[in-house]
GROMACS .gro file of C-alpha atoms in nm:
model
  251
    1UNK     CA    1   8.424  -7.087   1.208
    2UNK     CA    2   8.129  -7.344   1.157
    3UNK     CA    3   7.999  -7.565   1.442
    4UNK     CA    4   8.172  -7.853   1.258
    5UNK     CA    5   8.530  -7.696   1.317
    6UNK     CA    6   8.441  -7.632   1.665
    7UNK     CA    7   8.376  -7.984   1.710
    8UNK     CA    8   8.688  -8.105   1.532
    9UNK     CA    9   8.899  -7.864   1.785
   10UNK     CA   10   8.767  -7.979   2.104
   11UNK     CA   11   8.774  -8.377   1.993
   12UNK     CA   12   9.154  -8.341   1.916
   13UNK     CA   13   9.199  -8.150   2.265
   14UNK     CA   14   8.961  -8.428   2.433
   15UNK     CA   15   9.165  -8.719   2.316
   16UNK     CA   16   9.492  -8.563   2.378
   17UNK     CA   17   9.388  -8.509   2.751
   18UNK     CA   18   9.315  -8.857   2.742
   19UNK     CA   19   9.648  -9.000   2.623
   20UNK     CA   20   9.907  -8.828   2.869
   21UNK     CA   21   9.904  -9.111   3.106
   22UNK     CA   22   9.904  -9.409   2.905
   23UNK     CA   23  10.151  -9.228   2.651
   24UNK     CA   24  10.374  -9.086   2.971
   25UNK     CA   25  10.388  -9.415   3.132
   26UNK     CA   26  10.485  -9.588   2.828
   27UNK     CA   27  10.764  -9.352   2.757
   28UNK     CA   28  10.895  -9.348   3.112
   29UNK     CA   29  10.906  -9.737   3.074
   30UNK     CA   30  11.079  -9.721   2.769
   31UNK     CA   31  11.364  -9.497   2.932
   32UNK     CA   32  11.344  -9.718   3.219
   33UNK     CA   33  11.459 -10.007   3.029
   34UNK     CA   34  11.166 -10.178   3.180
   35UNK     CA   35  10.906 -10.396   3.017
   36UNK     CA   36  10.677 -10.246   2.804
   37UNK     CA   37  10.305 -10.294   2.739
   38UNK     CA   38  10.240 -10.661   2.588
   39UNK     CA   39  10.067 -10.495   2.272
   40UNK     CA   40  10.300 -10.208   2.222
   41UNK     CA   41  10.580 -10.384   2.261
   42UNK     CA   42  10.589 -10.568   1.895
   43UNK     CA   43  10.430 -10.223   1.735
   44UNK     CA   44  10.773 -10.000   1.936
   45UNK     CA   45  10.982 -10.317   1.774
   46UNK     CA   46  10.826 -10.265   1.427
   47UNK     CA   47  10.908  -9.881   1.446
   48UNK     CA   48  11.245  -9.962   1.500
   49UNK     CA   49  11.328 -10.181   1.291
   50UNK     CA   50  11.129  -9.952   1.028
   51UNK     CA   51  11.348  -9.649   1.151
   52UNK     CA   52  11.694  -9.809   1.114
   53UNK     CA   53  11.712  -9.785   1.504
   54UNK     CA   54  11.886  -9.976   1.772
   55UNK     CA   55  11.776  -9.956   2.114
   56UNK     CA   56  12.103 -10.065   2.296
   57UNK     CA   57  12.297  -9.807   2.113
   58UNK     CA   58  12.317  -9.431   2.123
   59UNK     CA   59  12.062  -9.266   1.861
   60UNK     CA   60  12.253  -8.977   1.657
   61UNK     CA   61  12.005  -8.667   1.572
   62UNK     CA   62  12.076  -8.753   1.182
   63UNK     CA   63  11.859  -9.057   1.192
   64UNK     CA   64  11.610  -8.899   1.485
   65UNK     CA   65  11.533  -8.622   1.254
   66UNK     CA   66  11.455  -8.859   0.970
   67UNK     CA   67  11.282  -9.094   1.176
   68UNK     CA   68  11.022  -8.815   1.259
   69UNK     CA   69  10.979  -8.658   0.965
   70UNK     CA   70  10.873  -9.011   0.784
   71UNK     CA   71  10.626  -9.044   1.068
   72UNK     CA   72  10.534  -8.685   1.071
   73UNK     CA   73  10.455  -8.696   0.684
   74UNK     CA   74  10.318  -9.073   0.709
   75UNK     CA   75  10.040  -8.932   0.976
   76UNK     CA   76   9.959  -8.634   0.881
   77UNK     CA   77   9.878  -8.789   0.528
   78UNK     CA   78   9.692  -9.090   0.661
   79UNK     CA   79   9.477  -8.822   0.901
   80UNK     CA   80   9.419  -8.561   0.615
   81UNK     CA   81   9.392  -8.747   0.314
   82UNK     CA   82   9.160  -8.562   0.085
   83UNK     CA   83   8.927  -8.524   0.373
   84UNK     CA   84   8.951  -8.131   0.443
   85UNK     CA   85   9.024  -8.042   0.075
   86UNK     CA   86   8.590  -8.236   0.061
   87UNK     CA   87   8.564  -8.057   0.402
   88UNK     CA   88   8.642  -7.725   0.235
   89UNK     CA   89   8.455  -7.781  -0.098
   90UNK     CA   90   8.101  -7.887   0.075
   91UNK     CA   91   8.151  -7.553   0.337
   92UNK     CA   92   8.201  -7.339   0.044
   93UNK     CA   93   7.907  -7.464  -0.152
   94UNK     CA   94   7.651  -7.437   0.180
   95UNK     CA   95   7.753  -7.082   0.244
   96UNK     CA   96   7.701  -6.989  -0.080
   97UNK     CA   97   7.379  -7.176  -0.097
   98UNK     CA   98   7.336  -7.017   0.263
   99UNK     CA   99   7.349  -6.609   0.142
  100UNK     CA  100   7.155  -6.699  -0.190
  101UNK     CA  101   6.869  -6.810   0.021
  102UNK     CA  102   6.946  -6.533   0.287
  103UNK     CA  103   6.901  -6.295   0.028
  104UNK     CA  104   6.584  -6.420  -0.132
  105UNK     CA  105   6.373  -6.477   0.186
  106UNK     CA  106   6.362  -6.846   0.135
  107UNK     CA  107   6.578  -6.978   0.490
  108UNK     CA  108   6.173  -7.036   0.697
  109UNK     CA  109   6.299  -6.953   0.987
  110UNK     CA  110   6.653  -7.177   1.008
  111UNK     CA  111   6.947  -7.109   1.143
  112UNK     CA  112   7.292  -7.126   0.988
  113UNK     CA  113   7.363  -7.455   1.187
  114UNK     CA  114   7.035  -7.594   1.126
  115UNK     CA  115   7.074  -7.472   0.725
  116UNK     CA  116   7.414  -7.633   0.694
  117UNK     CA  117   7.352  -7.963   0.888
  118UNK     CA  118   7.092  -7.998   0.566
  119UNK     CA  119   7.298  -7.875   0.298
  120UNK     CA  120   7.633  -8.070   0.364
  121UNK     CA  121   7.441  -8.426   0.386
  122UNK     CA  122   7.279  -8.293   0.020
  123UNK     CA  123   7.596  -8.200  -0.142
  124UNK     CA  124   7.783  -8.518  -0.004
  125UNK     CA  125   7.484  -8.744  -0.129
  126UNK     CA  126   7.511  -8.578  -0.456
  127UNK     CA  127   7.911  -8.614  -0.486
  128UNK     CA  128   7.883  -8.997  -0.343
  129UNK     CA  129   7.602  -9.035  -0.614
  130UNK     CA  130   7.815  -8.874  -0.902
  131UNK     CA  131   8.154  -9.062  -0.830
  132UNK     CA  132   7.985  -9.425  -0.794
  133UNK     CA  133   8.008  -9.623  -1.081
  134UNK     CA  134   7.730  -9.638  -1.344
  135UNK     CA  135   7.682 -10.040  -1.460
  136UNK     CA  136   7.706 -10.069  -1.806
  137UNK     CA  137   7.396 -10.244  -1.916
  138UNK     CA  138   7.456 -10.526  -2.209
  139UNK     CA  139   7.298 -10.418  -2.538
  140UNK     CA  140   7.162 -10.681  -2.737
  141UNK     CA  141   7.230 -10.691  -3.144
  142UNK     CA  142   6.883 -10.553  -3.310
  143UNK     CA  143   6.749 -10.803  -3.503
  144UNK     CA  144   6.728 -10.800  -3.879
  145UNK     CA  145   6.397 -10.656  -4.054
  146UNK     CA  146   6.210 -10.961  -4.226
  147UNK     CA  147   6.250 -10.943  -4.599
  148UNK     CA  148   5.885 -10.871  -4.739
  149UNK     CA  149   5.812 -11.060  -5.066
  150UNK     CA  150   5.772 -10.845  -5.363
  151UNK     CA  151   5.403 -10.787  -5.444
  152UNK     CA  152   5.250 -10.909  -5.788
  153UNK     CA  153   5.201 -10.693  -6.048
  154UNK     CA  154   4.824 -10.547  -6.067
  155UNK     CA  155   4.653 -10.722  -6.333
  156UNK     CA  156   4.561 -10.502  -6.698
  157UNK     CA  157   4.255 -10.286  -6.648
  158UNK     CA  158   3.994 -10.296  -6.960
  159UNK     CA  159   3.964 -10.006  -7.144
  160UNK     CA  160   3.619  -9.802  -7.074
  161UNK     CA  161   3.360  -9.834  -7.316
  162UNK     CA  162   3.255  -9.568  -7.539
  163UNK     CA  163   2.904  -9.412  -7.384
  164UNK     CA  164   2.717  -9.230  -7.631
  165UNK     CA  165   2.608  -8.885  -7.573
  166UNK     CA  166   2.321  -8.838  -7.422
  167UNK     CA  167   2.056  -8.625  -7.606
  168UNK     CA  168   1.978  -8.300  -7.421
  169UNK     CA  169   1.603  -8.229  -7.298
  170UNK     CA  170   1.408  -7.912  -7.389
  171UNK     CA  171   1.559  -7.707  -7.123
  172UNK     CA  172   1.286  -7.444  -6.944
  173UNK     CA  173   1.403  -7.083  -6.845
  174UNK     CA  174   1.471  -7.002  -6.538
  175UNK     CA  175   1.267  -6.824  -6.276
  176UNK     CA  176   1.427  -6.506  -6.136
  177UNK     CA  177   1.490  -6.553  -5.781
  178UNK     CA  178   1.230  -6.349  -5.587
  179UNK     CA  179   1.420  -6.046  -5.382
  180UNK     CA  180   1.381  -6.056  -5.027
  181UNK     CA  181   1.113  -5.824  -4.852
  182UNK     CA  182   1.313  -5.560  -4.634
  183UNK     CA  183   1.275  -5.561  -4.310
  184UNK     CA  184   1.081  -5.264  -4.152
  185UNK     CA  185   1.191  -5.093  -3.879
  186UNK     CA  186   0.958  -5.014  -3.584
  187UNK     CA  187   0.780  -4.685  -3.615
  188UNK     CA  188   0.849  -4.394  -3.341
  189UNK     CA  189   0.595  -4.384  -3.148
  190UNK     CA  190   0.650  -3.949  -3.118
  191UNK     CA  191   0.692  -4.061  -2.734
  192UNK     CA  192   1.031  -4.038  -2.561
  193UNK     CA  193   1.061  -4.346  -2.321
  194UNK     CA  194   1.319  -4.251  -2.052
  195UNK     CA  195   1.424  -4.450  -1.712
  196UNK     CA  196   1.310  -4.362  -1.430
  197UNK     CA  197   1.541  -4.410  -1.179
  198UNK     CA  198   1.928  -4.569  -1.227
  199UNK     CA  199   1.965  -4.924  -1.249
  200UNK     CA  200   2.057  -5.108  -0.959
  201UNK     CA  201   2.333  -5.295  -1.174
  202UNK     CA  202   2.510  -5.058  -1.165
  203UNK     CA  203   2.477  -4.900  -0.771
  204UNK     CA  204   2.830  -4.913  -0.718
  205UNK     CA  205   2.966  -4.675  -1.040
  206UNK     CA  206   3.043  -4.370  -1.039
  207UNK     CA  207   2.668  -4.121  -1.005
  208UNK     CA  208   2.778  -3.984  -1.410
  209UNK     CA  209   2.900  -4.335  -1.553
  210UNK     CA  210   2.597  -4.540  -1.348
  211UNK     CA  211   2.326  -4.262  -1.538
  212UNK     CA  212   2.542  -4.296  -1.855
  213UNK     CA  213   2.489  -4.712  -1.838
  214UNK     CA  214   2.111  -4.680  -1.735
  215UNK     CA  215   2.023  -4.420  -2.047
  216UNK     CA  216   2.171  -4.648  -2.290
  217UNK     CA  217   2.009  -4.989  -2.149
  218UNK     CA  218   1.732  -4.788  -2.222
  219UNK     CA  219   1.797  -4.655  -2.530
  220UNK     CA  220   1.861  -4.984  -2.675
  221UNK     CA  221   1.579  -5.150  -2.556
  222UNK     CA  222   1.347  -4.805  -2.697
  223UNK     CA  223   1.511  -4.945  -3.049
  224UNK     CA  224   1.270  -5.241  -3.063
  225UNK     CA  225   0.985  -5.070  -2.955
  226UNK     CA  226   1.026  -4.699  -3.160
  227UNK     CA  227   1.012  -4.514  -2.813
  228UNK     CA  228   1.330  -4.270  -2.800
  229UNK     CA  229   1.123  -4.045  -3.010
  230UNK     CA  230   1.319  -4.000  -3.289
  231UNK     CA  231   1.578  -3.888  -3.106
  232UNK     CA  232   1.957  -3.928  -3.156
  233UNK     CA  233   2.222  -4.095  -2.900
  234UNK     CA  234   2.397  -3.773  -2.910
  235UNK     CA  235   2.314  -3.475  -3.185
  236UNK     CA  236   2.368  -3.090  -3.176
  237UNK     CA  237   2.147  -2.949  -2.935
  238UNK     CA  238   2.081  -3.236  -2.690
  239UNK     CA  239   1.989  -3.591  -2.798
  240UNK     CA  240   1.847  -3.868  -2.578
  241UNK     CA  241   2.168  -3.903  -2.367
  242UNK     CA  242   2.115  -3.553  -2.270
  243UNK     CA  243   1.781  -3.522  -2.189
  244UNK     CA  244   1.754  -3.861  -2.031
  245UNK     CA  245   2.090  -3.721  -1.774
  246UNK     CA  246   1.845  -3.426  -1.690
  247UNK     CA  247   1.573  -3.657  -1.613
  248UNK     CA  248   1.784  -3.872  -1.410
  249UNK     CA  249   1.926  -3.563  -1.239
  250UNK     CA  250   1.600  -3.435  -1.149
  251UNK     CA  251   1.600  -3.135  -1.350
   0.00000   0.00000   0.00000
């Protein structure tokens, strides 16, 4: 049971304590033939009358048993009402809402008191929000679209004159576009420029990729200036990779 139930439970207990004098006395004065209070005296009248009941005569269990079952049914609808069926529907929602959160680490740190005491005022916001009547707003008649004059018709356009042909010049052959000059490559030099140590960009590799990185930084670079020798990236029998890994290596 929820903390709200609890609550419920101990209020009805709490106000019962609290009638059994007044209520006791009443009834004892009522047996008593004696006066009763000034304000529950019209209200016990009213019942009777209501009942069909008449206090200088004998009461037969026929009409008793009616009596209280019209008053059982009248409060136990004006009490409930439609409140526990909402009760009911806004507990089930917050537990479920409760064990979907639960289960995807998303509660920070509440308790299910503290969790529910949120979701209930939530859900009944929501339900008071969706049951309140929505104000039809007046919609005014759209006007009619102006009626645009029709345009005049374009005026005739002259026909073109004839132009005569014009009499073509003494036309001059034409030059051959000169071929471009290819571009020459740098010479090797016959002198194999290797590094001479591994670049510190690239300290923090591997020792076999960082050498791989620094030989080909300078292989490219040797491109412009014709220093790898003639040499190959990679060719049978050792190309500049491979000698410039031995170099690097110390061997």
């Amino acid at each position: 049971m929820i903390l709200a139930e609890w609550l419920q439970i101990r209020l009805v207990l709490w106000l019962a304590l609290i009638a059994v004098r007044p209520l006791g006395l009443h009834m004892a004065a009522v047996f008593e033939r004696r006066l009763t209070l000034p304000l529950l005296g019209p209200l016990e009248r009213g019942f009777y009358r209501l009942a069909g009941v008449a206090p200088e005569k004998e009461q037969g269990w026929l009409n008793a048993a009616l009596f209280g079952a019209v008053a059982l049914a009248t409060l136990g609808a004006c009490a409930l009402g439609v409140t526990p069926a909402r009760a009911e529907n806004v507990t089930n929602q917050c537990a479920a809402r409760y064990q979907v959160d639960k289960a995807a680490n998303q509660l920070g740190g509440q308790s299910y008191f503290q969790y529910y005491s949120k979701c209930s005022a939530e859900v009944k916001a929501r339900n008071a929000a969706a049951t309140a009547p929505v104000a039809e707003v007046p919609v005014a008649p759209a006007a009619a679209a102006p009626v645009e004059a029709p345009a005049p018709a374009p005026a005739p356009v002259a026909a073109p004159a004839p132009i005569a042909p014009a009499i073509p010049a003494a036309q001059e052959p034409a030059k051959p576009a000169k071929a471009p000059k290819p571009a020459v490559a740098p010479a090797d030099s016959g002198s194999v420029v290797f590094p001479k140590a591994v670049a510190t960009a690239y300290a923090n590799r591997k020792a076999g990729d960082a050498r791989k990185k620094t030989c080909a930084d300078q292989y490219k670079a040797n491109k412009a200036t014709g220093g790898n020798g003639g040499l190959k990236w990679s060719e049978k029998g050792g190309g500049y990779y491979s000698e410039c890994d031995k170099k690097l290596k110390g061997e």
